Amino acid sequence: MSSSHTDPLPYWEEQIEVIHAIREQGMQAYASQIADLSSSFELKDRTVRCIDEGTPGGIHLAGQGILMTSAQIADFCAKALPDGVVSHEECGACGLYAKRQQLDPTDTDGYGKIWVTKFAEICAVPVKGHVAVTEMARPSGMHIARVAYYDGTGSFDPTRCSPFPPGFVISRFYLDPAYAKEEAGIAASIAMGDHGFGGLITSEEPFLFIAVAHKNQGVPLETLLTELREVVSGVGGKAIVDGFVA
């Protein structure tokens, strides 16, 4: 990890206890002990944000959908019924977009701002701003997520419930499986890269994909787990899959 980045060790050590508890108990048993679990399924808004753990709440798309086609965005909005969209600084998905489009990699914030205006036009929703990294729920230059929540309910917000570790959120309920799996892979690559925990993530201390299902709504747990196992097969033995039904 570059010396210019925030030291990851304090964030890693802060999460060790909860990560080990989840792995030892299993996610279903761990979640069943959370007294206010239902509060994690009550969104405060329906604003589209990044999957970044630093942009909690609402509904999530990597780079606010910058990697999707206009048709995919229109389909997403018809299902998700968002009330707005917000971009943010230091967006890894916008950096991936720049790489794919062979654009200047130093202007990812600019691409994000331009993109959300297009998203807003497609979905007929307002742009609700651009979040500075100083306002995000993570440090500048550093992702502190060891977990990606693969949300089959469309209403999960792990930050509403303190026992959940910080994590990326993929709003699978509103996405086709192929694209949702792509976002899950992006989350893992960021966490395992030099802007995440990098080499601290190993087969002994893996990245966790957590499928989130609800008994009364959404995508069945087994479907989510099957999709995530396909993602895990492509990340070199440094990730595992678990999940729970609320």
C-alpha positions as protocol buffer text, in pm:
chain_id: "A"
residue {
  index: 1
  type: MET
  ca { x: 0 y: 0 z: 0 }
}
residue {
  index: 2
  type: SER
  ca { x: 127 y: 345 z: -86 }
}
residue {
  index: 3
  type: SER
  ca { x: 264 y: 544 z: 207 }
}
residue {
  index: 4
  type: SER
  ca { x: 42 y: 835 z: 101 }
}
residue {
  index: 5
  type: HIS
  ca { x: -264 y: 633 z: 198 }
}
residue {
  index: 6
  type: THR
  ca { x: -423 y: 612 z: 540 }
}
residue {
  index: 7
  type: ASP
  ca { x: -278 y: 334 z: 756 }
}
residue {
  index: 8
  type: PRO
  ca { x: -524 y: 45 z: 720 }
}
residue {
  index: 9
  type: LEU
  ca { x: -426 y: -142 z: 1036 }
}
residue {
  index: 10
  type: PRO
  ca { x: -638 y: 53 z: 1289 }
}
residue {
  index: 11
  type: TYR
  ca { x: -948 y: 2 z: 1072 }
}
residue {
  index: 12
  type: TRP
  ca { x: -862 y: -364 z: 1022 }
}
residue {
  index: 13
  type: GLU
  ca { x: -813 y: -426 z: 1393 }
}
residue {
  index: 14
  type: GLU
  ca { x: -1131 y: -236 z: 1477 }
}
residue {
  index: 15
  type: GLN
  ca { x: -1330 y: -490 z: 1276 }
}
residue {
  index: 16
  type: ILE
  ca { x: -1151 y: -812 z: 1371 }
}
residue {
  index: 17
  type: GLU
  ca { x: -1389 y: -902 z: 1654 }
}
residue {
  index: 18
  type: VAL
  ca { x: -1711 y: -861 z: 1455 }
}
residue {
  index: 19
  type: ILE
  ca { x: -1570 y: -1032 z: 1144 }
}
residue {
  index: 20
  type: HIS
  ca { x: -1453 y: -1329 z: 1348 }
}
residue {
  index: 21
  type: ALA
  ca { x: -1790 y: -1347 z: 1526 }
}
residue {
  index: 22
  type: ILE
  ca { x: -1970 y: -1361 z: 1190 }
}
residue {
  index: 23
  type: ARG
  ca { x: -1737 y: -1632 z: 1061 }
}
residue {
  index: 24
  type: GLU
  ca { x: -1755 y: -1842 z: 1378 }
}
residue {
  index: 25
  type: GLN
  ca { x: -2132 y: -1817 z: 1428 }
}
residue {
  index: 26
  type: GLY
  ca { x: -2244 y: -1794 z: 1067 }
}
residue {
  index: 27
  type: MET
  ca { x: -2428 y: -1489 z: 937 }
}
residue {
  index: 28
  type: GLN
  ca { x: -2777 y: -1627 z: 1007 }
}
residue {
  index: 29
  type: ALA
  ca { x: -2702 y: -1689 z: 1374 }
}
residue {
  index: 30
  type: TYR
  ca { x: -2517 y: -1358 z: 1405 }
}
residue {
  index: 31
  type: ALA
  ca { x: -2803 y: -1157 z: 1251 }
}
residue {
  index: 32
  type: SER
  ca { x: -3068 y: -1337 z: 1457 }
}
residue {
  index: 33
  type: GLN
  ca { x: -2911 y: -1198 z: 1775 }
}
residue {
  index: 34
  type: ILE
  ca { x: -2947 y: -834 z: 1663 }
}
residue {
  index: 35
  type: ALA
  ca { x: -3234 y: -686 z: 1863 }
}
residue {
  index: 36
  type: ASP
  ca { x: -3316 y: -400 z: 1624 }
}
residue {
  index: 37
  type: LEU
  ca { x: -3251 y: -592 z: 1301 }
}
residue {
  index: 38
  type: SER
  ca { x: -3577 y: -467 z: 1146 }
}
residue {
  index: 39
  type: SER
  ca { x: -3443 y: -111 z: 1150 }
}
residue {
  index: 40
  type: SER
  ca { x: -3185 y: -217 z: 891 }
}
residue {
  index: 41
  type: PHE
  ca { x: -3468 y: -262 z: 643 }
}
residue {
  index: 42
  type: GLU
  ca { x: -3609 y: 90 z: 676 }
}
residue {
  index: 43
  type: LEU
  ca { x: -3456 y: 326 z: 420 }
}
residue {
  index: 44
  type: LYS
  ca { x: -3452 y: 695 z: 516 }
}
residue {
  index: 45
  type: ASP
  ca { x: -3462 y: 794 z: 148 }
}
residue {
  index: 46
  type: ARG
  ca { x: -3452 y: 644 z: -200 }
}
residue {
  index: 47
  type: THR
  ca { x: -3162 y: 851 z: -331 }
}
residue {
  index: 48
  type: VAL
  ca { x: -2915 y: 663 z: -553 }
}
residue {
  index: 49
  type: ARG
  ca { x: -2561 y: 654 z: -413 }
}
residue {
  index: 50
  type: CYS
  ca { x: -2248 y: 460 z: -491 }
}
residue {
  index: 51
  type: ILE
  ca { x: -2187 y: 110 z: -353 }
}
residue {
  index: 52
  type: ASP
  ca { x: -1897 y: 272 z: -160 }
}
residue {
  index: 53
  type: GLU
  ca { x: -1913 y: 208 z: 216 }
}
residue {
  index: 54
  type: GLY
  ca { x: -1853 y: 580 z: 259 }
}
residue {
  index: 55
  type: THR
  ca { x: -2192 y: 667 z: 104 }
}
residue {
  index: 56
  type: PRO
  ca { x: -2447 y: 498 z: 333 }
}
residue {
  index: 57
  type: GLY
  ca { x: -2823 y: 495 z: 300 }
}
residue {
  index: 58
  type: GLY
  ca { x: -3064 y: 491 z: 9 }
}
residue {
  index: 59
  type: ILE
  ca { x: -3020 y: 273 z: -298 }
}
residue {
  index: 60
  type: HIS
  ca { x: -2684 y: 179 z: -447 }
}
residue {
  index: 61
  type: LEU
  ca { x: -2514 y: 158 z: -787 }
}
residue {
  index: 62
  type: ALA
  ca { x: -2140 y: 150 z: -853 }
}
residue {
  index: 63
  type: GLY
  ca { x: -2049 y: 502 z: -960 }
}
residue {
  index: 64
  type: GLN
  ca { x: -2421 y: 586 z: -951 }
}
residue {
  index: 65
  type: GLY
  ca { x: -2458 y: 365 z: -1258 }
}
residue {
  index: 66
  type: ILE
  ca { x: -2175 y: 509 z: -1467 }
}
residue {
  index: 67
  type: LEU
  ca { x: -2081 y: 158 z: -1587 }
}
residue {
  index: 68
  type: MET
  ca { x: -2435 y: 79 z: -1706 }
}
residue {
  index: 69
  type: THR
  ca { x: -2608 y: 147 z: -2038 }
}
residue {
  index: 70
  type: SER
  ca { x: -2890 y: 400 z: -2066 }
}
residue {
  index: 71
  type: ALA
  ca { x: -3135 y: 111 z: -2114 }
}
residue {
  index: 72
  type: GLN
  ca { x: -3010 y: -57 z: -1796 }
}
residue {
  index: 73
  type: ILE
  ca { x: -3048 y: 270 z: -1606 }
}
residue {
  index: 74
  type: ALA
  ca { x: -3404 y: 318 z: -1731 }
}
residue {
  index: 75
  type: ASP
  ca { x: -3492 y: -38 z: -1625 }
}
residue {
  index: 76
  type: PHE
  ca { x: -3330 y: 14 z: -1285 }
}
residue {
  index: 77
  type: CYS
  ca { x: -3523 y: 335 z: -1223 }
}
residue {
  index: 78
  type: ALA
  ca { x: -3853 y: 178 z: -1324 }
}
residue {
  index: 79
  type: LYS
  ca { x: -3796 y: -85 z: -1053 }
}
residue {
  index: 80
  type: ALA
  ca { x: -3624 y: 121 z: -783 }
}
residue {
  index: 81
  type: LEU
  ca { x: -3828 y: 445 z: -809 }
}
residue {
  index: 82
  type: PRO
  ca { x: -3541 y: 664 z: -683 }
}
residue {
  index: 83
  type: ASP
  ca { x: -3604 y: 1015 z: -550 }
}
residue {
  index: 84
  type: GLY
  ca { x: -3268 y: 1158 z: -658 }
}
residue {
  index: 85
  type: VAL
  ca { x: -2902 y: 1085 z: -721 }
}
residue {
  index: 86
  type: VAL
  ca { x: -2579 y: 1201 z: -556 }
}
residue {
  index: 87
  type: SER
  ca { x: -2217 y: 1162 z: -668 }
}
residue {
  index: 88
  type: HIS
  ca { x: -1906 y: 1161 z: -449 }
}
residue {
  index: 89
  type: GLU
  ca { x: -1534 y: 1231 z: -447 }
}
residue {
  index: 90
  type: GLU
  ca { x: -1275 y: 954 z: -491 }
}
residue {
  index: 91
  type: CYS
  ca { x: -1513 y: 717 z: -670 }
}
residue {
  index: 92
  type: GLY
  ca { x: -1345 y: 390 z: -767 }
}
residue {
  index: 93
  type: ALA
  ca { x: -1616 y: 301 z: -1020 }
}
residue {
  index: 94
  type: CYS
  ca { x: -1568 y: 638 z: -1193 }
}
residue {
  index: 95
  type: GLY
  ca { x: -1198 y: 555 z: -1207 }
}
residue {
  index: 96
  type: LEU
  ca { x: -1282 y: 221 z: -1368 }
}
residue {
  index: 97
  type: TYR
  ca { x: -1506 y: 404 z: -1616 }
}
residue {
  index: 98
  type: ALA
  ca { x: -1218 y: 637 z: -1706 }
}
residue {
  index: 99
  type: LYS
  ca { x: -991 y: 336 z: -1761 }
}
residue {
  index: 100
  type: ARG
  ca { x: -1246 y: 158 z: -1980 }
}
residue {
  index: 101
  type: GLN
  ca { x: -1309 y: 473 z: -2186 }
}
residue {
  index: 102
  type: GLN
  ca { x: -935 y: 560 z: -2200 }
}
residue {
  index: 103
  type: LEU
  ca { x: -996 y: 897 z: -2035 }
}
residue {
  index: 104
  type: ASP
  ca { x: -777 y: 1107 z: -1805 }
}
residue {
  index: 105
  type: PRO
  ca { x: -768 y: 906 z: -1479 }
}
residue {
  index: 106
  type: THR
  ca { x: -710 y: 1219 z: -1270 }
}
residue {
  index: 107
  type: ASP
  ca { x: -1056 y: 1366 z: -1333 }
}
residue {
  index: 108
  type: THR
  ca { x: -1283 y: 1095 z: -1193 }
}
residue {
  index: 109
  type: ASP
  ca { x: -1478 y: 1349 z: -986 }
}
residue {
  index: 110
  type: GLY
  ca { x: -1558 y: 1538 z: -1304 }
}
residue {
  index: 111
  type: TYR
  ca { x: -1684 y: 1226 z: -1479 }
}
residue {
  index: 112
  type: GLY
  ca { x: -1903 y: 1146 z: -1181 }
}
residue {
  index: 113
  type: LYS
  ca { x: -2060 y: 1492 z: -1181 }
}
residue {
  index: 114
  type: ILE
  ca { x: -2127 y: 1478 z: -1555 }
}
residue {
  index: 115
  type: TRP
  ca { x: -2270 y: 1128 z: -1529 }
}
residue {
  index: 116
  type: VAL
  ca { x: -2525 y: 1204 z: -1255 }
}
residue {
  index: 117
  type: THR
  ca { x: -2676 y: 1481 z: -1468 }
}
residue {
  index: 118
  type: LYS
  ca { x: -2737 y: 1220 z: -1738 }
}
residue {
  index: 119
  type: PHE
  ca { x: -2873 y: 973 z: -1483 }
}
residue {
  index: 120
  type: ALA
  ca { x: -3108 y: 1244 z: -1355 }
}
residue {
  index: 121
  type: GLU
  ca { x: -3234 y: 1310 z: -1706 }
}
residue {
  index: 122
  type: ILE
  ca { x: -3298 y: 940 z: -1779 }
}
residue {
  index: 123
  type: CYS
  ca { x: -3481 y: 884 z: -1451 }
}
residue {
  index: 124
  type: ALA
  ca { x: -3645 y: 1228 z: -1418 }
}
residue {
  index: 125
  type: VAL
  ca { x: -3504 y: 1282 z: -1069 }
}
residue {
  index: 126
  type: PRO
  ca { x: -3301 y: 1568 z: -917 }
}
residue {
  index: 127
  type: VAL
  ca { x: -2925 y: 1569 z: -862 }
}
residue {
  index: 128
  type: LYS
  ca { x: -2886 y: 1605 z: -487 }
}
residue {
  index: 129
  type: GLY
  ca { x: -2523 y: 1709 z: -481 }
}
residue {
  index: 130
  type: HIS
  ca { x: -2165 y: 1588 z: -480 }
}
residue {
  index: 131
  type: VAL
  ca { x: -2035 y: 1448 z: -151 }
}
residue {
  index: 132
  type: ALA
  ca { x: -1687 y: 1562 z: -47 }
}
residue {
  index: 133
  type: VAL
  ca { x: -1459 y: 1292 z: 91 }
}
residue {
  index: 134
  type: THR
  ca { x: -1450 y: 1487 z: 421 }
}
residue {
  index: 135
  type: GLU
  ca { x: -1824 y: 1417 z: 448 }
}
residue {
  index: 136
  type: MET
  ca { x: -1796 y: 1046 z: 373 }
}
residue {
  index: 137
  type: ALA
  ca { x: -1805 y: 760 z: 622 }
}
residue {
  index: 138
  type: ARG
  ca { x: -1449 y: 655 z: 543 }
}
residue {
  index: 139
  type: PRO
  ca { x: -1108 y: 824 z: 527 }
}
residue {
  index: 140
  type: SER
  ca { x: -968 y: 984 z: 214 }
}
residue {
  index: 141
  type: GLY
  ca { x: -780 y: 741 z: -11 }
}
residue {
  index: 142
  type: MET
  ca { x: -884 y: 434 z: 188 }
}
residue {
  index: 143
  type: HIS
  ca { x: -1169 y: 184 z: 172 }
}
residue {
  index: 144
  type: ILE
  ca { x: -1235 y: 24 z: 511 }
}
residue {
  index: 145
  type: ALA
  ca { x: -1480 y: -246 z: 397 }
}
residue {
  index: 146
  type: ARG
  ca { x: -1407 y: -617 z: 441 }
}
residue {
  index: 147
  type: VAL
  ca { x: -1764 y: -698 z: 348 }
}
residue {
  index: 148
  type: ALA
  ca { x: -1999 y: -654 z: 52 }
}
residue {
  index: 149
  type: TYR
  ca { x: -2371 y: -683 z: 122 }
}
residue {
  index: 150
  type: TYR
  ca { x: -2558 y: -835 z: -172 }
}
residue {
  index: 151
  type: ASP
  ca { x: -2904 y: -701 z: -101 }
}
residue {
  index: 152
  type: GLY
  ca { x: -3189 y: -908 z: -239 }
}
residue {
  index: 153
  type: THR
  ca { x: -3453 y: -701 z: -55 }
}
residue {
  index: 154
  type: GLY
  ca { x: -3403 y: -354 z: -201 }
}
residue {
  index: 155
  type: SER
  ca { x: -3432 y: -194 z: 142 }
}
residue {
  index: 156
  type: PHE
  ca { x: -3121 y: -293 z: 339 }
}
residue {
  index: 157
  type: ASP
  ca { x: -2905 y: -30 z: 510 }
}
residue {
  index: 158
  type: PRO
  ca { x: -2637 y: -188 z: 734 }
}
residue {
  index: 159
  type: THR
  ca { x: -2545 y: 149 z: 886 }
}
residue {
  index: 160
  type: ARG
  ca { x: -2883 y: 162 z: 1060 }
}
residue {
  index: 161
  type: CYS
  ca { x: -2767 y: -120 z: 1287 }
}
residue {
  index: 162
  type: SER
  ca { x: -2428 y: -96 z: 1459 }
}
residue {
  index: 163
  type: PRO
  ca { x: -2353 y: -472 z: 1479 }
}
residue {
  index: 164
  type: PHE
  ca { x: -2300 y: -481 z: 1102 }
}
residue {
  index: 165
  type: PRO
  ca { x: -1944 y: -408 z: 986 }
}
residue {
  index: 166
  type: PRO
  ca { x: -1893 y: -134 z: 724 }
}
residue {
  index: 167
  type: GLY
  ca { x: -1940 y: -267 z: 374 }
}
residue {
  index: 168
  type: PHE
  ca { x: -2017 y: -206 z: 11 }
}
residue {
  index: 169
  type: VAL
  ca { x: -2386 y: -244 z: -72 }
}
residue {
  index: 170
  type: ILE
  ca { x: -2503 y: -391 z: -404 }
}
residue {
  index: 171
  type: SER
  ca { x: -2876 y: -331 z: -459 }
}
residue {
  index: 172
  type: ARG
  ca { x: -2927 y: -669 z: -628 }
}
residue {
  index: 173
  type: PHE
  ca { x: -3307 y: -654 z: -595 }
}
residue {
  index: 174
  type: TYR
  ca { x: -3321 y: -387 z: -867 }
}
residue {
  index: 175
  type: LEU
  ca { x: -3051 y: -530 z: -1097 }
}
residue {
  index: 176
  type: ASP
  ca { x: -3017 y: -816 z: -1341 }
}
residue {
  index: 177
  type: PRO
  ca { x: -2794 y: -1092 z: -1200 }
}
residue {
  index: 178
  type: ALA
  ca { x: -2510 y: -1050 z: -1451 }
}
residue {
  index: 179
  type: TYR
  ca { x: -2462 y: -681 z: -1373 }
}
residue {
  index: 180
  type: ALA
  ca { x: -2510 y: -728 z: -998 }
}
residue {
  index: 181
  type: LYS
  ca { x: -2234 y: -990 z: -1000 }
}
residue {
  index: 182
  type: GLU
  ca { x: -2011 y: -744 z: -1186 }
}
residue {
  index: 183
  type: GLU
  ca { x: -2064 y: -488 z: -910 }
}
residue {
  index: 184
  type: ALA
  ca { x: -1984 y: -753 z: -647 }
}
residue {
  index: 185
  type: GLY
  ca { x: -1659 y: -826 z: -826 }
}
residue {
  index: 186
  type: ILE
  ca { x: -1575 y: -457 z: -839 }
}
residue {
  index: 187
  type: ALA
  ca { x: -1631 y: -428 z: -463 }
}
residue {
  index: 188
  type: ALA
  ca { x: -1392 y: -717 z: -395 }
}
residue {
  index: 189
  type: SER
  ca { x: -1127 y: -578 z: -631 }
}
residue {
  index: 190
  type: ILE
  ca { x: -1138 y: -240 z: -454 }
}
residue {
  index: 191
  type: ALA
  ca { x: -1114 y: -401 z: -109 }
}
residue {
  index: 192
  type: MET
  ca { x: -821 y: -618 z: -217 }
}
residue {
  index: 193
  type: GLY
  ca { x: -645 y: -336 z: -401 }
}
residue {
  index: 194
  type: ASP
  ca { x: -410 y: -61 z: -290 }
}
residue {
  index: 195
  type: HIS
  ca { x: -700 y: 167 z: -191 }
}
residue {
  index: 196
  type: GLY
  ca { x: -845 y: -105 z: 32 }
}
residue {
  index: 197
  type: PHE
  ca { x: -701 y: -354 z: 278 }
}
residue {
  index: 198
  type: GLY
  ca { x: -489 y: -505 z: 2 }
}
residue {
  index: 199
  type: GLY
  ca { x: -260 y: -780 z: 123 }
}
residue {
  index: 200
  type: LEU
  ca { x: -427 y: -799 z: 465 }
}
residue {
  index: 201
  type: ILE
  ca { x: -706 y: -988 z: 290 }
}
residue {
  index: 202
  type: THR
  ca { x: -596 y: -1350 z: 256 }
}
residue {
  index: 203
  type: SER
  ca { x: -752 y: -1696 z: 243 }
}
residue {
  index: 204
  type: GLU
  ca { x: -719 y: -1701 z: 624 }
}
residue {
  index: 205
  type: GLU
  ca { x: -867 y: -1350 z: 665 }
}
residue {
  index: 206
  type: PRO
  ca { x: -1096 y: -1331 z: 360 }
}
residue {
  index: 207
  type: PHE
  ca { x: -1329 y: -1074 z: 214 }
}
residue {
  index: 208
  type: LEU
  ca { x: -1692 y: -1154 z: 298 }
}
residue {
  index: 209
  type: PHE
  ca { x: -1981 y: -1151 z: 54 }
}
residue {
  index: 210
  type: ILE
  ca { x: -2301 y: -1141 z: 259 }
}
residue {
  index: 211
  type: ALA
  ca { x: -2630 y: -1221 z: 87 }
}
residue {
  index: 212
  type: VAL
  ca { x: -2924 y: -1037 z: 242 }
}
residue {
  index: 213
  type: ALA
  ca { x: -3271 y: -1183 z: 201 }
}
residue {
  index: 214
  type: HIS
  ca { x: -3612 y: -1135 z: 361 }
}
residue {
  index: 215
  type: LYS
  ca { x: -3869 y: -1407 z: 417 }
}
residue {
  index: 216
  type: ASN
  ca { x: -4152 y: -1189 z: 283 }
}
residue {
  index: 217
  type: GLN
  ca { x: -3996 y: -1010 z: -12 }
}
residue {
  index: 218
  type: GLY
  ca { x: -3726 y: -1000 z: -275 }
}
residue {
  index: 219
  type: VAL
  ca { x: -3476 y: -1247 z: -417 }
}
residue {
  index: 220
  type: PRO
  ca { x: -3450 y: -1585 z: -237 }
}
residue {
  index: 221
  type: LEU
  ca { x: -3137 y: -1642 z: -28 }
}
residue {
  index: 222
  type: GLU
  ca { x: -3028 y: -1949 z: -224 }
}
residue {
  index: 223
  type: THR
  ca { x: -3040 y: -1753 z: -551 }
}
residue {
  index: 224
  type: LEU
  ca { x: -2822 y: -1481 z: -401 }
}
residue {
  index: 225
  type: LEU
  ca { x: -2574 y: -1735 z: -260 }
}
residue {
  index: 226
  type: THR
  ca { x: -2548 y: -1913 z: -594 }
}
residue {
  index: 227
  type: GLU
  ca { x: -2469 y: -1588 z: -774 }
}
residue {
  index: 228
  type: LEU
  ca { x: -2209 y: -1489 z: -515 }
}
residue {
  index: 229
  type: ARG
  ca { x: -2036 y: -1826 z: -537 }
}
residue {
  index: 230
  type: GLU
  ca { x: -1981 y: -1753 z: -905 }
}
residue {
  index: 231
  type: VAL
  ca { x: -1820 y: -1421 z: -810 }
}
residue {
  index: 232
  type: VAL
  ca { x: -1598 y: -1585 z: -547 }
}
residue {
  index: 233
  type: SER
  ca { x: -1464 y: -1830 z: -804 }
}
residue {
  index: 234
  type: GLY
  ca { x: -1300 y: -1534 z: -978 }
}
residue {
  index: 235
  type: VAL
  ca { x: -1122 y: -1368 z: -685 }
}
residue {
  index: 236
  type: GLY
  ca { x: -840 y: -1610 z: -609 }
}
residue {
  index: 237
  type: GLY
  ca { x: -952 y: -1788 z: -293 }
}
residue {
  index: 238
  type: LYS
  ca { x: -957 y: -1471 z: -82 }
}
residue {
  index: 239
  type: ALA
  ca { x: -1334 y: -1438 z: -42 }
}
residue {
  index: 240
  type: ILE
  ca { x: -1613 y: -1639 z: 115 }
}
residue {
  index: 241
  type: VAL
  ca { x: -1992 y: -1633 z: 93 }
}
residue {
  index: 242
  type: ASP
  ca { x: -2248 y: -1626 z: 371 }
}
residue {
  index: 243
  type: GLY
  ca { x: -2592 y: -1478 z: 415 }
}
residue {
  index: 244
  type: PHE
  ca { x: -2908 y: -1449 z: 620 }
}
residue {
  index: 245
  type: VAL
  ca { x: -3283 y: -1429 z: 591 }
}
residue {
  index: 246
  type: ALA
  ca { x: -3445 y: -1155 z: 798 }
}
